Amino acid sequence: MGPKNRLIVALDVDTQKKALDLCDKLKGEVVAVKIGSELFSSCGPSVVEAVIKNGVKVFLDLKFHDIPNTVSKAVLSATRLGVFMVNVHALGGYEMMKKASESVMIEAQRMKIEKPKLIAVTILTSMDEKALKKVGIDDNINREVLRLAVLAKDAGLDGVVASPKETALIRQKLGKDFIIVTPGVRPTWTEAQDQKRIATPADAIRDGASFIVVGRPVIEAPDPAGAARRILKEIGQ
Ligand code: C5P
């Protein structure tokens, strides 16, 4: 896969106009853009449709976490929107992930479209071991992340979201075809901002990331397309 097929830019903005302006600039430099809760809650599904209509693929990052029936319907709706990738929380359990996976597959077959990639969030990178203990999870974070990644794969999911710290471990354990989407990526020429466990684009790819997610270093740059090209160059090297 070439560098352009590896970069996902997080469209963390609050209006459709800002989102579409960024898409115009980034088209051709990225494999997809990520639409998360902020933009989706501001603009709704119409922003997803508008971006796709503009020729840019969408990773719908809404991290569904609910009972199996509800999540399977949510990912079915995402499939109908035509997204490239969508995610759920692995902590929703095996049954939930399996039902979601079947629902995406059946709907994509019915629509005769390529199946959206369904991936799972294992443990949010904002949680440390102390925070996990407070919610009753006593295990070491790496073991817990791996356990949830294996569960996601067993349930038929295509991959997981993982911090740079966990990427190599998951790649080693789950093989080369399992998708790993890695946020918390910072090129050497930018600030870490609030991201703590960061890696450079090249390191993340070297550790086994299938896709890297970069937000502010691109969308807040004076020249977003130029920033994206700099990242692609770093990956290429
Ligand atoms: O601006 P920045 O590059 O930090 O943005 C990273 C994006 O990836 C944000 O949309 C953030 O919500 C998301 N993300 C993350 N860490 C995770 C999961 C998602 O930073 N574990």
GROMACS .gro file of C-alpha atoms and ligand atoms in nm:
model
  258
    1MET     CA    1   0.000   0.000   0.000
    2GLY     CA    2   0.136   0.345  -0.093
    3PRO     CA    3   0.151   0.632   0.163
    4LYS     CA    4  -0.169   0.790   0.025
    5ASN     CA    5  -0.358   0.475   0.115
    6ARG     CA    6  -0.247   0.505   0.476
    7LEU     CA    7  -0.345   0.856   0.582
    8ILE     CA    8  -0.683   0.937   0.739
    9VAL     CA    9  -0.740   1.298   0.842
   10ALA     CA   10  -0.977   1.370   1.132
   11LEU     CA   11  -1.231   1.634   1.027
   12ASP     CA   12  -1.267   1.768   1.380
   13VAL     CA   13  -1.461   2.081   1.283
   14ASP     CA   14  -1.815   2.192   1.363
   15THR     CA   15  -1.971   2.301   1.034
   16GLN     CA   16  -2.038   2.135   0.701
   17LYS     CA   17  -1.873   2.425   0.521
   18LYS     CA   18  -1.545   2.383   0.710
   19ALA     CA   19  -1.562   2.007   0.651
   20LEU     CA   20  -1.620   2.041   0.276
   21ASP     CA   21  -1.353   2.311   0.238
   22LEU     CA   22  -1.102   2.077   0.401
   23CYS     CA   23  -1.213   1.788   0.179
   24ASP     CA   24  -1.157   2.003  -0.131
   25LYS     CA   25  -0.803   2.071  -0.015
   26LEU     CA   26  -0.723   1.717   0.095
   27LYS     CA   27  -0.883   1.522  -0.190
   28GLY     CA   28  -0.615   1.309  -0.350
   29GLU     CA   29  -0.382   1.325  -0.049
   30VAL     CA   30  -0.575   1.097   0.188
   31VAL     CA   31  -0.740   0.756   0.176
   32ALA     CA   32  -1.033   0.886   0.385
   33VAL     CA   33  -1.143   1.149   0.633
   34LYS     CA   34  -1.270   1.070   0.980
   35ILE     CA   35  -1.604   1.212   1.091
   36GLY     CA   36  -1.647   1.188   1.467
   37SER     CA   37  -1.907   1.282   1.726
   38GLU     CA   38  -1.844   1.657   1.710
   39LEU     CA   39  -1.913   1.705   1.340
   40PHE     CA   40  -2.183   1.436   1.330
   41SER     CA   41  -2.368   1.590   1.626
   42SER     CA   42  -2.350   1.934   1.465
   43CYS     CA   43  -2.445   1.843   1.110
   44GLY     CA   44  -2.594   1.491   1.110
   45PRO     CA   45  -2.580   1.228   0.836
   46SER     CA   46  -2.605   1.493   0.563
   47VAL     CA   47  -2.241   1.591   0.618
   48VAL     CA   48  -2.137   1.229   0.563
   49GLU     CA   49  -2.336   1.216   0.239
   50ALA     CA   50  -2.196   1.552   0.124
   51VAL     CA   51  -1.834   1.443   0.183
   52ILE     CA   52  -1.887   1.112   0.001
   53LYS     CA   53  -2.059   1.295  -0.286
   54ASN     CA   54  -1.747   1.511  -0.305
   55GLY     CA   55  -1.546   1.199  -0.380
   56VAL     CA   56  -1.384   1.152  -0.038
   57LYS     CA   57  -1.423   0.831   0.164
   58VAL     CA   58  -1.551   0.850   0.522
   59PHE     CA   59  -1.447   0.668   0.839
   60LEU     CA   60  -1.751   0.721   1.063
   61ASP     CA   61  -1.600   0.729   1.412
   62LEU     CA   62  -1.909   0.715   1.635
   63LYS     CA   63  -1.787   0.426   1.855
   64PHE     CA   64  -2.125   0.258   1.896
   65HIS     CA   65  -2.176   0.090   2.234
   66ASP     CA   66  -2.524  -0.046   2.304
   67ILE     CA   67  -2.722  -0.371   2.299
   68PRO     CA   68  -2.661  -0.598   1.995
   69ASN     CA   69  -2.990  -0.513   1.824
   70THR     CA   70  -2.936  -0.137   1.846
   71VAL     CA   71  -2.572  -0.147   1.736
   72SER     CA   72  -2.647  -0.378   1.444
   73LYS     CA   73  -2.909  -0.129   1.323
   74ALA     CA   74  -2.674   0.165   1.372
   75VAL     CA   75  -2.400   0.005   1.159
   76LEU     CA   76  -2.663  -0.095   0.904
   77SER     CA   77  -2.758   0.273   0.872
   78ALA     CA   78  -2.390   0.361   0.838
   79THR     CA   79  -2.360   0.102   0.560
   80ARG     CA   80  -2.655   0.264   0.381
   81LEU     CA   81  -2.479   0.601   0.407
   82GLY     CA   82  -2.193   0.448   0.208
   83VAL     CA   83  -1.912   0.486   0.460
   84PHE     CA   84  -1.571   0.328   0.407
   85MET     CA   85  -1.523   0.236   0.773
   86VAL     CA   86  -1.726   0.245   1.096
   87ASN     CA   87  -1.654   0.143   1.455
   88VAL     CA   88  -1.804   0.000   1.773
   89HIS     CA   89  -1.670  -0.053   2.127
   90ALA     CA   90  -1.528  -0.401   2.182
   91LEU     CA   91  -1.647  -0.374   2.543
   92GLY     CA   92  -2.000  -0.410   2.402
   93GLY     CA   93  -1.912  -0.780   2.385
   94TYR     CA   94  -1.887  -1.070   2.140
   95GLU     CA   95  -2.261  -1.098   2.061
   96MET     CA   96  -2.287  -0.729   1.984
   97MET     CA   97  -1.982  -0.730   1.755
   98LYS     CA   98  -2.092  -1.049   1.577
   99LYS     CA   99  -2.441  -0.916   1.511
  100ALA     CA  100  -2.296  -0.586   1.389
  101SER     CA  101  -2.056  -0.766   1.158
  102GLU     CA  102  -2.334  -0.981   1.008
  103SER     CA  103  -2.558  -0.681   0.966
  104VAL     CA  104  -2.291  -0.485   0.772
  105MET     CA  105  -2.217  -0.787   0.553
  106ILE     CA  106  -2.580  -0.862   0.467
  107GLU     CA  107  -2.665  -0.499   0.392
  108ALA     CA  108  -2.356  -0.449   0.174
  109GLN     CA  109  -2.442  -0.765  -0.022
  110ARG     CA  110  -2.799  -0.648  -0.065
  111MET     CA  111  -2.681  -0.308  -0.189
  112LYS     CA  112  -2.410  -0.471  -0.403
  113ILE     CA  113  -2.144  -0.241  -0.257
  114GLU     CA  114  -1.807  -0.309  -0.102
  115LYS     CA  115  -1.854  -0.399   0.265
  116PRO     CA  116  -1.757  -0.112   0.497
  117LYS     CA  117  -1.471  -0.206   0.725
  118LEU     CA  118  -1.600  -0.266   1.075
  119ILE     CA  119  -1.346  -0.206   1.349
  120ALA     CA  120  -1.348  -0.194   1.728
  121VAL     CA  121  -1.217   0.044   1.989
  122THR     CA  122  -1.050  -0.168   2.258
  123ILE     CA  123  -0.961   0.054   2.554
  124LEU     CA  124  -0.980   0.430   2.502
  125THR     CA  125  -0.632   0.581   2.510
  126SER     CA  126  -0.759   0.832   2.766
  127MET     CA  127  -0.791   0.546   3.020
  128ASP     CA  128  -0.490   0.440   3.226
  129GLU     CA  129  -0.468   0.144   3.465
  130LYS     CA  130  -0.594   0.353   3.757
  131ALA     CA  131  -0.903   0.460   3.560
  132LEU     CA  132  -0.963   0.100   3.449
  133LYS     CA  133  -0.948  -0.023   3.809
  134LYS     CA  134  -1.219   0.228   3.901
  135VAL     CA  135  -1.453   0.063   3.650
  136GLY     CA  136  -1.365  -0.285   3.775
  137ILE     CA  137  -1.100  -0.390   3.521
  138ASP     CA  138  -0.797  -0.506   3.716
  139ASP     CA  139  -0.584  -0.650   3.439
  140ASN     CA  140  -0.279  -0.492   3.282
  141ILE     CA  141  -0.377  -0.261   2.991
  142ASN     CA  142  -0.182  -0.442   2.720
  143ARG     CA  143  -0.335  -0.777   2.813
  144GLU     CA  144  -0.683  -0.624   2.820
  145VAL     CA  145  -0.632  -0.454   2.482
  146LEU     CA  146  -0.508  -0.780   2.328
  147ARG     CA  147  -0.795  -0.978   2.478
  148LEU     CA  148  -1.047  -0.735   2.325
  149ALA     CA  149  -0.866  -0.731   1.989
  150VAL     CA  150  -0.879  -1.113   1.973
  151LEU     CA  151  -1.249  -1.102   2.068
  152ALA     CA  152  -1.315  -0.851   1.790
  153LYS     CA  153  -1.141  -1.072   1.535
  154ASP     CA  154  -1.330  -1.381   1.655
  155ALA     CA  155  -1.656  -1.190   1.618
  156GLY     CA  156  -1.572  -1.124   1.252
  157LEU     CA  157  -1.452  -0.764   1.275
  158ASP     CA  158  -1.191  -0.634   1.034
  159GLY     CA  159  -0.967  -0.463   1.286
  160VAL     CA  160  -0.922  -0.228   1.580
  161VAL     CA  161  -0.826   0.125   1.672
  162ALA     CA  162  -0.501   0.117   1.872
  163SER     CA  163  -0.264   0.364   2.033
  164PRO     CA  164   0.092   0.372   1.896
  165LYS     CA  165   0.197   0.193   2.215
  166GLU     CA  166  -0.016  -0.112   2.137
  167THR     CA  167   0.019  -0.129   1.758
  168ALA     CA  168   0.323  -0.359   1.739
  169LEU     CA  169   0.180  -0.599   1.996
  170ILE     CA  170  -0.153  -0.633   1.814
  171ARG     CA  171   0.016  -0.673   1.476
  172GLN     CA  172   0.236  -0.950   1.613
  173LYS     CA  173  -0.053  -1.135   1.775
  174LEU     CA  174  -0.327  -1.090   1.512
  175GLY     CA  175  -0.142  -1.123   1.185
  176LYS     CA  176  -0.085  -0.913   0.878
  177ASP     CA  177  -0.442  -0.887   0.747
  178PHE     CA  178  -0.599  -0.743   1.062
  179ILE     CA  179  -0.662  -0.369   1.023
  180ILE     CA  180  -0.498  -0.143   1.282
  181VAL     CA  181  -0.598   0.223   1.280
  182THR     CA  182  -0.358   0.433   1.485
  183PRO     CA  183  -0.434   0.785   1.614
  184GLY     CA  184  -0.203   0.982   1.842
  185VAL     CA  185   0.034   1.036   1.551
  186ARG     CA  186   0.252   1.346   1.543
  187PRO     CA  187   0.498   1.437   1.268
  188THR     CA  188   0.834   1.552   1.404
  189TRP     CA  189   0.761   1.913   1.299
  190THR     CA  190   0.447   1.957   1.516
  191GLU     CA  191   0.354   1.981   1.884
  192ALA     CA  192   0.220   1.681   2.077
  193GLN     CA  193  -0.072   1.898   2.206
  194ASP     CA  194  -0.286   1.686   2.443
  195GLN     CA  195  -0.180   1.352   2.290
  196LYS     CA  196   0.041   1.161   2.532
  197ARG     CA  197   0.142   0.830   2.382
  198ILE     CA  198   0.250   0.961   2.044
  199ALA     CA  199   0.447   0.820   1.753
  200THR     CA  200   0.568   0.974   1.428
  201PRO     CA  201   0.386   0.866   1.110
  202ALA     CA  202   0.683   0.658   0.999
  203ASP     CA  203   0.715   0.484   1.338
  204ALA     CA  204   0.344   0.403   1.350
  205ILE     CA  205   0.358   0.245   1.003
  206ARG     CA  206   0.680   0.060   1.089
  207ASP     CA  207   0.510  -0.082   1.400
  208GLY     CA  208   0.233  -0.223   1.181
  209ALA     CA  209  -0.039   0.042   1.154
  210SER     CA  210  -0.259  -0.010   0.848
  211PHE     CA  211  -0.386   0.348   0.867
  212ILE     CA  212  -0.279   0.649   1.073
  213VAL     CA  213  -0.524   0.916   1.189
  214VAL     CA  214  -0.396   1.273   1.208
  215GLY     CA  215  -0.615   1.569   1.299
  216ARG     CA  216  -0.490   1.906   1.417
  217PRO     CA  217  -0.142   1.896   1.258
  218VAL     CA  218  -0.323   1.891   0.921
  219ILE     CA  219  -0.654   2.070   0.968
  220GLU     CA  220  -0.505   2.359   1.166
  221ALA     CA  221  -0.207   2.402   0.934
  222PRO     CA  222  -0.205   2.716   0.715
  223ASP     CA  223  -0.176   2.480   0.416
  224PRO     CA  224  -0.356   2.152   0.504
  225ALA     CA  225  -0.273   1.984   0.171
  226GLY     CA  226   0.094   2.076   0.215
  227ALA     CA  227   0.093   1.934   0.570
  228ALA     CA  228  -0.068   1.612   0.442
  229ARG     CA  229   0.199   1.585   0.169
  230ARG     CA  230   0.475   1.631   0.428
  231ILE     CA  231   0.327   1.342   0.628
  232LEU     CA  232   0.301   1.125   0.314
  233LYS     CA  233   0.666   1.201   0.244
  234GLU     CA  234   0.762   1.098   0.598
  235ILE     CA  235   0.571   0.770   0.557
  236GLY     CA  236   0.729   0.710   0.217
  237GLN     CA  237   1.075   0.741   0.361
  238C5P     O1  238  -0.585   1.627   1.638
  238C5P     P1  239  -0.541   1.487   1.663
  238C5P     O2  240  -0.441   1.433   1.562
  238C5P     O3  241  -0.497   1.462   1.806
  238C5P     O4  242  -0.674   1.402   1.640
  238C5P     C1  243  -0.681   1.264   1.658
  238C5P     C2  244  -0.819   1.216   1.629
  238C5P     O5  245  -0.825   1.077   1.662
  238C5P     C3  246  -0.928   1.284   1.711
  238C5P     O6  247  -1.045   1.286   1.630
  238C5P     C4  248  -0.946   1.193   1.829
  238C5P     O7  249  -1.076   1.198   1.882
  238C5P     C5  250  -0.920   1.057   1.764
  238C5P     N1  251  -0.880   0.952   1.855
  238C5P     C6  252  -0.768   0.961   1.936
  238C5P     N2  253  -0.736   0.857   2.020
  238C5P     C7  254  -0.813   0.748   2.023
  238C5P     C8  255  -0.924   0.738   1.941
  238C5P     C9  256  -0.955   0.843   1.857
  238C5P     O8  257  -0.695   1.059   1.932
  238C5P     N3  258  -0.780   0.648   2.101
   0.00000   0.00000   0.00000
